[in-house]
């Protein structure tokens, strides 16, 4: 154990170079470990001592949900791709050859879903603004250069492309002035989401550089911070050397008259059990910030209504606001983790029906798809046809927000593009000429 001067454990990261040794703790044999290492040449792996020592039940690995949350699985990618990469690793092929094959596999995994590069990147004049996305009128996403990693990576992460070392796949910027100028030119923007990666991987002096200039923008109502630090490294807000300074910065944001919202990712109830998490939550809430919780529903990790109702209840007791249940996005190993929309709705419905009204601030299951955030509201029979009921929580076209629409019931559908319109020849977000086959 590594201790700092206050006697508390310092952050220690584990990366792919530690992977084989850690896999042995899960009882995996040589061949299985080789396959997992092959997957890790394509998808990023990073965890830390807190997750490894405090969250994972190694006696239950490799089936333990937190283990599955952070450690690659041998069957996450097509077997033929895994076999080719495993053969290269076994033969100790040159790194360039291994990376070339890994890049070929990555290219098949839709690294930038929902039009991130084609539709979401804003422009100033004719020039794209790096490190920003502007999908919905009110909200700008900013990807600070120093925040494009995490305390640990989730195996299902839809932003995995940020972490594989390919500059062409990464959103990032440290041009704070350009961000401020863009927001001033767009008075419709009332909220900034600082995301990544994980904004809370940055130390207080760095994150202050990005937040302080926003405090003078009167048009902004809220600043949001996307983070999983509460689950993966709660010490960031309690015993890290700059924890107090960070909480002081949060107070400055609130005192400036802006809402500071933590968009905290919790995927399983075990991430909430540590007294460190309770302490971190109390300190953040004590600064005047709010904490809203969200996560996708993930096969083999949290695809159980009891898991979600337990999470929401715990979060409510701790003072957090349950916010979103997402659907696993159409990127990376989606086929491995995706839950069919019909099942995702059942999980949401059963969990939602078993909690009090104060927990029912949560929305879902929601797809962050190309046209917007689409919520699955239910399955019902209309005029003899079984259909999905859906609506837009948020949309590129604001006129679509809140409008119900219907799709033919498909028990195997896992994403919006798997669905076909019901009672119409097209969905409301599709142009009239883009008719779908009957």
Short mmCIF file of C-alpha atoms in Angstrom, two decimals:
data_model
loop_
_atom_site.label_atom_id
_atom_site.label_comp_id
_atom_site.label_asym_id
_atom_site.label_seq_id
_atom_site.Cartn_x
_atom_site.Cartn_y
_atom_site.Cartn_z
CA UNK A 1 0.00 0.00 0.00
CA UNK A 2 1.23 3.48 -0.88
CA UNK A 3 0.45 6.13 1.74
CA UNK A 4 0.52 9.90 1.47
CA UNK A 5 1.50 12.22 4.30
CA UNK A 6 -2.01 12.14 5.74
CA UNK A 7 -1.80 8.35 6.05
CA UNK A 8 -4.33 7.64 3.31
CA UNK A 9 -3.81 5.58 0.20
CA UNK A 10 -2.62 7.37 -2.92
CA UNK A 11 -4.02 6.64 -6.35
CA UNK A 12 -2.39 3.71 -8.14
CA UNK A 13 -3.42 2.81 -11.68
CA UNK A 14 -3.28 -0.60 -13.31
CA UNK A 15 -3.00 -0.79 -17.10
CA UNK A 16 -2.60 -3.49 -19.73
CA UNK A 17 0.94 -4.23 -18.55
CA UNK A 18 -0.56 -5.45 -15.25
CA UNK A 19 -3.43 -7.31 -16.89
CA UNK A 20 -2.05 -10.85 -17.01
CA UNK A 21 -1.08 -10.78 -13.33
CA UNK A 22 -4.51 -9.47 -12.31
CA UNK A 23 -6.30 -12.07 -14.45
CA UNK A 24 -4.59 -14.82 -12.51
CA UNK A 25 -6.47 -13.63 -9.43
CA UNK A 26 -9.68 -14.45 -11.30
CA UNK A 27 -8.50 -18.02 -11.83
CA UNK A 28 -8.23 -17.78 -15.60
CA UNK A 29 -6.04 -20.32 -17.41
CA UNK A 30 -3.27 -19.47 -19.89
CA UNK A 31 -5.45 -19.65 -23.03
CA UNK A 32 -8.24 -17.56 -21.53
CA UNK A 33 -5.81 -14.92 -20.28
CA UNK A 34 -4.26 -14.72 -23.75
CA UNK A 35 -7.70 -14.10 -25.30
CA UNK A 36 -8.45 -11.37 -22.76
CA UNK A 37 -5.12 -9.72 -23.51
CA UNK A 38 -6.03 -9.90 -27.21
CA UNK A 39 -9.29 -8.03 -26.54
CA UNK A 40 -7.31 -5.45 -24.55
CA UNK A 41 -5.23 -4.62 -27.64
CA UNK A 42 -8.44 -3.29 -29.21
CA UNK A 43 -10.41 -1.90 -26.27
CA UNK A 44 -8.76 0.13 -23.49
CA UNK A 45 -8.07 -1.31 -20.05
CA UNK A 46 -7.37 0.74 -16.95
CA UNK A 47 -8.36 0.27 -13.34
CA UNK A 48 -6.96 1.21 -9.95
CA UNK A 49 -6.14 -0.19 -6.52
CA UNK A 50 -9.43 1.02 -4.96
CA UNK A 51 -11.51 -0.86 -7.55
CA UNK A 52 -9.29 -3.96 -7.40
CA UNK A 53 -8.99 -4.15 -3.61
CA UNK A 54 -12.29 -2.69 -2.39
CA UNK A 55 -14.98 -3.26 -5.03
CA UNK A 56 -14.26 -6.58 -6.76
CA UNK A 57 -15.25 -9.82 -5.05
CA UNK A 58 -12.41 -11.96 -6.35
CA UNK A 59 -13.97 -15.14 -4.95
CA UNK A 60 -16.81 -14.62 -7.45
CA UNK A 61 -14.62 -13.59 -10.41
CA UNK A 62 -14.87 -13.76 -13.36
CA UNK A 63 -18.65 -13.58 -12.82
CA UNK A 64 -18.48 -10.77 -10.26
CA UNK A 65 -20.32 -7.73 -11.70
CA UNK A 66 -17.60 -5.21 -10.82
CA UNK A 67 -14.95 -7.48 -12.31
CA UNK A 68 -17.01 -7.64 -15.51
CA UNK A 69 -17.47 -3.88 -15.35
CA UNK A 70 -13.74 -3.14 -15.63
CA UNK A 71 -11.98 -6.26 -16.99
CA UNK A 72 -12.20 -7.22 -20.68
CA UNK A 73 -13.92 -10.52 -21.48
CA UNK A 74 -12.54 -13.02 -23.98
CA UNK A 75 -15.81 -13.12 -25.95
CA UNK A 76 -16.45 -9.37 -26.12
CA UNK A 77 -15.24 -9.31 -29.75
CA UNK A 78 -15.80 -11.70 -32.69
CA UNK A 79 -13.97 -14.98 -32.09
CA UNK A 80 -12.03 -14.78 -35.37
CA UNK A 81 -10.68 -11.32 -34.50
CA UNK A 82 -9.70 -12.44 -31.01
CA UNK A 83 -7.97 -15.54 -32.41
CA UNK A 84 -5.90 -13.50 -34.89
CA UNK A 85 -4.77 -11.07 -32.20
CA UNK A 86 -4.04 -13.90 -29.75
CA UNK A 87 -1.87 -15.61 -32.35
CA UNK A 88 0.08 -12.38 -32.87
CA UNK A 89 0.60 -11.96 -29.12
CA UNK A 90 1.64 -15.58 -28.70
CA UNK A 91 4.13 -15.25 -31.55
CA UNK A 92 5.46 -12.02 -30.00
CA UNK A 93 4.83 -10.22 -33.28
CA UNK A 94 6.12 -6.65 -33.68
CA UNK A 95 3.95 -4.10 -31.91
CA UNK A 96 3.26 -2.30 -35.20
CA UNK A 97 1.74 -5.49 -36.62
CA UNK A 98 -0.41 -6.03 -33.54
CA UNK A 99 -1.60 -2.41 -33.60
CA UNK A 100 -2.44 -2.60 -37.30
CA UNK A 101 -4.71 -5.58 -36.64
CA UNK A 102 -6.21 -3.89 -33.56
CA UNK A 103 -6.96 -0.78 -35.63
CA UNK A 104 -8.67 -2.91 -38.27
CA UNK A 105 -10.96 -4.37 -35.62
CA UNK A 106 -11.62 -0.94 -34.05
CA UNK A 107 -12.75 0.44 -37.40
CA UNK A 108 -15.63 -2.07 -37.35
CA UNK A 109 -16.86 -0.93 -33.93
CA UNK A 110 -18.46 2.42 -34.85
CA UNK A 111 -16.06 4.51 -32.73
CA UNK A 112 -18.10 7.72 -33.07
CA UNK A 113 -21.81 6.93 -32.70
CA UNK A 114 -24.76 9.31 -33.09
CA UNK A 115 -23.05 11.61 -35.56
CA UNK A 116 -20.44 12.82 -33.06
CA UNK A 117 -17.95 13.91 -35.70
CA UNK A 118 -20.27 14.59 -38.62
CA UNK A 119 -23.22 16.33 -36.97
CA UNK A 120 -22.24 17.44 -33.47
CA UNK A 121 -19.03 19.42 -34.02
CA UNK A 122 -19.81 23.17 -34.04
CA UNK A 123 -18.14 25.76 -36.25
CA UNK A 124 -16.94 29.31 -35.82
CA UNK A 125 -17.16 30.72 -39.29
CA UNK A 126 -16.19 27.87 -41.57
CA UNK A 127 -13.80 26.25 -39.12
CA UNK A 128 -14.79 23.38 -36.81
CA UNK A 129 -14.27 23.98 -33.11
CA UNK A 130 -12.10 21.18 -31.69
CA UNK A 131 -12.96 19.54 -28.41
CA UNK A 132 -16.62 20.60 -28.44
CA UNK A 133 -19.98 19.14 -29.38
CA UNK A 134 -23.23 21.04 -29.76
CA UNK A 135 -26.06 18.60 -30.46
CA UNK A 136 -28.91 20.28 -28.58
CA UNK A 137 -29.48 24.02 -28.67
CA UNK A 138 -29.23 24.61 -24.91
CA UNK A 139 -26.19 22.46 -24.14
CA UNK A 140 -22.54 22.50 -25.19
CA UNK A 141 -20.23 19.60 -24.39
CA UNK A 142 -16.57 20.41 -23.79
CA UNK A 143 -13.77 17.83 -23.69
CA UNK A 144 -10.80 19.29 -21.77
CA UNK A 145 -7.49 17.97 -23.02
CA UNK A 146 -6.26 17.01 -19.56
CA UNK A 147 -9.50 15.16 -18.75
CA UNK A 148 -9.46 12.54 -21.45
CA UNK A 149 -8.79 9.56 -19.24
CA UNK A 150 -10.56 8.02 -16.22
CA UNK A 151 -9.71 6.54 -12.86
CA UNK A 152 -10.85 3.25 -14.41
CA UNK A 153 -12.43 2.34 -17.74
CA UNK A 154 -15.80 0.62 -18.01
CA UNK A 155 -15.82 -2.30 -20.41
CA UNK A 156 -19.04 -1.03 -21.99
CA UNK A 157 -17.84 2.58 -22.39
CA UNK A 158 -19.33 4.35 -25.40
CA UNK A 159 -16.39 6.77 -25.43
CA UNK A 160 -13.76 4.02 -25.61
CA UNK A 161 -12.31 5.66 -28.74
CA UNK A 162 -11.03 8.53 -26.56
CA UNK A 163 -8.63 6.17 -24.81
CA UNK A 164 -6.90 4.07 -27.49
CA UNK A 165 -4.15 6.53 -28.45
CA UNK A 166 -5.47 7.41 -31.91
CA UNK A 167 -5.60 11.19 -32.36
CA UNK A 168 -8.14 10.83 -35.18
CA UNK A 169 -10.61 9.24 -32.76
CA UNK A 170 -10.23 11.75 -29.92
CA UNK A 171 -12.16 14.87 -28.96
CA UNK A 172 -10.04 17.25 -26.87
CA UNK A 173 -9.11 20.91 -26.52
CA UNK A 174 -7.37 23.21 -24.07
CA UNK A 175 -8.51 26.39 -25.84
CA UNK A 176 -10.64 27.87 -23.10
CA UNK A 177 -10.95 31.21 -24.87
CA UNK A 178 -12.45 29.58 -27.95
CA UNK A 179 -15.04 27.77 -25.80
CA UNK A 180 -16.06 31.03 -24.13
CA UNK A 181 -16.19 32.90 -27.44
CA UNK A 182 -18.39 30.23 -28.99
CA UNK A 183 -20.83 30.30 -26.08
CA UNK A 184 -21.04 34.10 -26.23
CA UNK A 185 -21.90 33.87 -29.92
CA UNK A 186 -24.72 31.41 -29.11
CA UNK A 187 -27.09 32.96 -26.56
CA UNK A 188 -29.29 29.87 -26.74
CA UNK A 189 -26.61 27.94 -24.82
CA UNK A 190 -27.53 27.85 -21.13
CA UNK A 191 -25.59 24.80 -19.96
CA UNK A 192 -22.04 23.47 -20.37
CA UNK A 193 -21.20 19.82 -19.74
CA UNK A 194 -17.52 19.22 -19.02
CA UNK A 195 -16.92 15.63 -20.00
CA UNK A 196 -14.37 13.17 -21.29
CA UNK A 197 -13.00 10.86 -20.17
CA UNK A 198 -13.65 12.11 -16.68
CA UNK A 199 -13.38 15.77 -15.73
CA UNK A 200 -12.48 14.81 -12.16
CA UNK A 201 -9.24 13.16 -13.25
CA UNK A 202 -7.94 16.74 -13.43
CA UNK A 203 -6.44 18.44 -10.39
CA UNK A 204 -8.08 21.53 -8.95
CA UNK A 205 -5.74 24.08 -10.61
CA UNK A 206 -6.45 22.55 -14.03
CA UNK A 207 -10.20 22.18 -13.74
CA UNK A 208 -10.35 25.73 -12.34
CA UNK A 209 -8.82 26.99 -15.60
CA UNK A 210 -11.83 25.60 -17.46
CA UNK A 211 -14.57 26.51 -15.00
CA UNK A 212 -13.62 30.00 -13.82
CA UNK A 213 -14.05 31.68 -17.24
CA UNK A 214 -17.59 30.29 -17.40
CA UNK A 215 -18.69 32.04 -14.23
CA UNK A 216 -18.82 35.42 -15.94
CA UNK A 217 -21.17 34.21 -18.68
CA UNK A 218 -24.57 35.45 -17.55
CA UNK A 219 -26.41 33.31 -20.09
CA UNK A 220 -25.24 30.11 -18.40
CA UNK A 221 -27.66 28.63 -15.90
CA UNK A 222 -25.76 25.46 -15.14
CA UNK A 223 -22.35 23.81 -15.34
CA UNK A 224 -22.36 20.03 -15.43
CA UNK A 225 -19.48 17.68 -14.70
CA UNK A 226 -19.63 14.17 -16.12
CA UNK A 227 -17.79 11.81 -13.77
CA UNK A 228 -17.50 8.29 -12.41
CA UNK A 229 -14.98 9.36 -9.78
CA UNK A 230 -17.51 8.87 -6.98
CA UNK A 231 -17.62 5.17 -7.85
CA UNK A 232 -14.01 4.56 -8.90
CA UNK A 233 -12.01 7.01 -6.74
CA UNK A 234 -14.13 8.78 -4.08
CA UNK A 235 -10.89 9.87 -2.43
CA UNK A 236 -10.84 12.61 -5.06
CA UNK A 237 -13.28 14.51 -2.83
CA UNK A 238 -12.09 13.41 0.60
CA UNK A 239 -8.38 12.70 1.09
CA UNK A 240 -6.65 13.69 -2.16
CA UNK A 241 -4.26 16.63 -1.59
CA UNK A 242 -6.50 19.03 -3.51
CA UNK A 243 -9.85 17.70 -2.28
CA UNK A 244 -10.55 20.78 -0.11
CA UNK A 245 -9.54 23.18 -2.88
CA UNK A 246 -11.82 21.33 -5.30
CA UNK A 247 -14.78 21.64 -2.94
CA UNK A 248 -13.95 25.32 -2.58
CA UNK A 249 -14.14 25.71 -6.36
CA UNK A 250 -17.56 24.05 -6.35
CA UNK A 251 -18.74 26.58 -3.76
CA UNK A 252 -17.52 29.42 -5.98
CA UNK A 253 -19.62 28.09 -8.85
CA UNK A 254 -22.73 27.89 -6.69
CA UNK A 255 -22.07 31.32 -5.16
CA UNK A 256 -21.84 32.78 -8.67
CA UNK A 257 -25.52 31.94 -9.09
CA UNK A 258 -25.11 28.90 -11.32
CA UNK A 259 -26.31 25.39 -10.73
CA UNK A 260 -23.40 22.95 -10.44
CA UNK A 261 -24.59 19.45 -11.31
CA UNK A 262 -22.57 16.28 -10.97
CA UNK A 263 -23.66 13.72 -13.55
CA UNK A 264 -22.43 10.73 -11.54
CA UNK A 265 -22.24 7.27 -13.07
CA UNK A 266 -23.11 4.36 -10.80
CA UNK A 267 -23.57 1.03 -12.55
CA UNK A 268 -24.06 -1.33 -9.61
CA UNK A 269 -25.10 -0.95 -5.94
CA UNK A 270 -21.72 -2.18 -4.70
CA UNK A 271 -20.18 1.05 -5.94
CA UNK A 272 -22.29 2.87 -3.31
CA UNK A 273 -21.41 0.74 -0.29
CA UNK A 274 -18.11 2.25 0.80
CA UNK A 275 -18.11 4.83 3.62
CA UNK A 276 -15.70 6.77 1.39
CA UNK A 277 -18.51 7.25 -1.14
CA UNK A 278 -20.91 8.45 1.55
CA UNK A 279 -18.32 10.95 2.77
CA UNK A 280 -17.57 12.18 -0.75
CA UNK A 281 -21.27 12.64 -1.51
CA UNK A 282 -21.81 14.60 1.70
CA UNK A 283 -18.89 16.89 0.92
CA UNK A 284 -20.05 17.58 -2.64
CA UNK A 285 -23.62 18.25 -1.54
CA UNK A 286 -22.24 20.46 1.23
CA UNK A 287 -20.68 22.70 -1.42
CA UNK A 288 -24.15 23.44 -2.79
CA UNK A 289 -23.78 21.21 -5.86
CA UNK A 290 -26.38 18.63 -6.85
CA UNK A 291 -25.64 15.03 -7.85
CA UNK A 292 -27.71 13.31 -10.51
CA UNK A 293 -27.08 9.63 -11.18
CA UNK A 294 -27.12 7.72 -14.43
CA UNK A 295 -25.89 4.52 -16.09
CA UNK A 296 -26.77 2.20 -18.94
CA UNK A 297 -28.51 -1.12 -18.42
CA UNK A 298 -25.81 -3.70 -19.19
CA UNK A 299 -26.20 -7.43 -19.77
CA UNK A 300 -24.50 -9.56 -17.11
CA UNK A 301 -23.79 -6.54 -14.87
CA UNK A 302 -27.06 -4.81 -13.93
CA UNK A 303 -29.83 -6.32 -16.10
CA UNK A 304 -32.04 -6.98 -13.08
CA UNK A 305 -34.80 -4.72 -11.72
CA UNK A 306 -33.71 -5.40 -8.12
CA UNK A 307 -30.26 -3.99 -8.88
CA UNK A 308 -31.75 -0.74 -10.17
CA UNK A 309 -34.30 -0.28 -7.41
CA UNK A 310 -31.55 -0.92 -4.84
CA UNK A 311 -29.33 1.69 -6.54
CA UNK A 312 -32.05 4.30 -6.73
CA UNK A 313 -33.05 3.82 -3.09
CA UNK A 314 -29.46 4.08 -1.87
CA UNK A 315 -28.86 7.15 -4.00
CA UNK A 316 -31.99 8.83 -2.65
CA UNK A 317 -30.98 8.12 0.95
CA UNK A 318 -27.58 9.66 0.27
CA UNK A 319 -29.13 12.82 -1.18
CA UNK A 320 -28.56 12.11 -4.86
CA UNK A 321 -31.18 12.39 -7.61
CA UNK A 322 -31.81 9.32 -9.82
CA UNK A 323 -31.75 10.74 -13.35
CA UNK A 324 -31.30 8.29 -16.25
CA UNK A 325 -31.30 4.65 -17.19
CA UNK A 326 -29.64 4.53 -20.59
CA UNK A 327 -29.58 1.87 -23.28
CA UNK A 328 -26.11 0.64 -24.26
CA UNK A 329 -25.02 2.71 -27.27
CA UNK A 330 -24.31 1.41 -30.74
CA UNK A 331 -20.54 1.37 -30.46
CA UNK A 332 -17.72 -0.87 -29.27
CA UNK A 333 -18.83 -4.30 -27.99
CA UNK A 334 -22.53 -3.38 -28.09
CA UNK A 335 -23.55 -6.88 -29.18
CA UNK A 336 -21.97 -8.29 -26.04
CA UNK A 337 -23.51 -5.92 -23.51
CA UNK A 338 -26.78 -4.83 -25.13
CA UNK A 339 -30.13 -5.68 -23.57
CA UNK A 340 -33.10 -5.83 -25.99
CA UNK A 341 -35.29 -2.75 -25.75
CA UNK A 342 -38.29 -4.83 -24.67
CA UNK A 343 -36.30 -6.32 -21.79
CA UNK A 344 -34.77 -2.94 -20.88
CA UNK A 345 -38.28 -1.51 -20.59
CA UNK A 346 -39.36 -4.43 -18.36
CA UNK A 347 -36.35 -3.86 -16.10
CA UNK A 348 -37.09 -0.14 -15.87
CA UNK A 349 -40.82 -0.66 -15.29
CA UNK A 350 -40.36 -3.27 -12.57
CA UNK A 351 -37.69 -1.22 -10.78
CA UNK A 352 -39.68 2.03 -11.14
CA UNK A 353 -42.83 0.44 -9.75
CA UNK A 354 -41.02 -0.73 -6.61
CA UNK A 355 -39.62 2.64 -5.44
CA UNK A 356 -41.17 5.71 -3.87
CA UNK A 357 -42.16 8.82 -5.76
CA UNK A 358 -38.96 10.61 -4.78
CA UNK A 359 -36.97 8.03 -6.74
CA UNK A 360 -39.20 8.45 -9.77
CA UNK A 361 -37.20 11.41 -11.00
CA UNK A 362 -35.40 8.80 -13.10
CA UNK A 363 -36.08 8.56 -16.84
CA UNK A 364 -35.58 5.68 -19.19
CA UNK A 365 -34.75 3.46 -20.78
CA UNK A 366 -33.30 6.14 -23.04
CA UNK A 367 -31.28 5.87 -26.26
CA UNK A 368 -28.85 8.69 -27.06
CA UNK A 369 -29.32 8.19 -30.79
CA UNK A 370 -28.47 10.36 -33.78
CA UNK A 371 -31.76 12.37 -33.78
CA UNK A 372 -31.85 12.73 -30.00
CA UNK A 373 -32.63 11.04 -26.69
CA UNK A 374 -35.41 8.55 -27.35
CA UNK A 375 -37.25 7.09 -24.37
CA UNK A 376 -39.04 3.73 -24.53
CA UNK A 377 -42.33 4.40 -22.75
CA UNK A 378 -43.84 0.95 -23.05
CA UNK A 379 -45.19 -1.90 -25.12
CA UNK A 380 -48.88 -2.09 -25.94
CA UNK A 381 -51.37 -3.34 -28.49
CA UNK A 382 -53.10 -0.77 -30.71
CA UNK A 383 -55.57 -1.77 -33.44
CA UNK A 384 -54.41 -5.35 -33.16
CA UNK A 385 -50.73 -4.50 -33.58
CA UNK A 386 -48.12 -4.77 -30.83
CA UNK A 387 -45.96 -1.64 -30.75
CA UNK A 388 -43.32 0.23 -28.82
CA UNK A 389 -44.42 3.63 -27.50
CA UNK A 390 -41.58 6.16 -27.64
CA UNK A 391 -40.93 9.87 -27.25
CA UNK A 392 -38.03 12.31 -27.48
CA UNK A 393 -36.67 13.60 -24.19
CA UNK A 394 -34.29 15.80 -26.20
CA UNK A 395 -33.84 16.21 -29.95
CA UNK A 396 -31.80 17.96 -32.61
CA UNK A 397 -35.14 19.28 -33.84
CA UNK A 398 -36.74 20.85 -30.74
CA UNK A 399 -40.23 20.45 -32.25
CA UNK A 400 -39.91 16.69 -31.73
CA UNK A 401 -39.39 16.92 -27.96
CA UNK A 402 -42.23 15.29 -26.05
CA UNK A 403 -44.02 14.07 -29.18
CA UNK A 404 -45.05 10.39 -28.91
CA UNK A 405 -44.42 8.05 -31.80
CA UNK A 406 -44.69 4.33 -32.36
CA UNK A 407 -42.54 1.51 -33.69
CA UNK A 408 -43.41 -2.05 -34.57
CA UNK A 409 -42.67 -4.39 -31.72
CA UNK A 410 -39.45 -6.31 -32.25
CA UNK A 411 -38.30 -8.47 -29.32
CA UNK A 412 -34.72 -8.57 -30.65
CA UNK A 413 -34.30 -4.80 -31.29
CA UNK A 414 -31.53 -3.21 -29.21
CA UNK A 415 -31.31 0.25 -30.82
CA UNK A 416 -33.37 2.85 -32.64
CA UNK A 417 -32.04 1.78 -36.04
CA UNK A 418 -33.40 -1.72 -35.45
CA UNK A 419 -36.96 -0.38 -35.32
CA UNK A 420 -39.51 0.20 -38.06
CA UNK A 421 -42.35 2.75 -37.86
CA UNK A 422 -45.86 1.71 -36.93
CA UNK A 423 -49.00 3.40 -38.32
CA UNK A 424 -46.84 5.53 -40.65
CA UNK A 425 -44.39 5.13 -43.51
CA UNK A 426 -41.62 6.93 -41.64
CA UNK A 427 -40.58 8.10 -38.20
CA UNK A 428 -41.16 11.80 -37.40
CA UNK A 429 -37.40 12.48 -37.43
CA UNK A 430 -36.95 11.06 -40.94
CA UNK A 431 -37.31 13.16 -44.10
CA UNK A 432 -40.29 12.31 -46.27
CA UNK A 433 -38.13 10.90 -49.07
CA UNK A 434 -36.36 8.42 -46.77
CA UNK A 435 -39.08 5.80 -46.84
CA UNK A 436 -38.34 2.49 -45.16
CA UNK A 437 -39.24 -0.88 -46.70
CA UNK A 438 -42.42 -2.50 -45.50
#
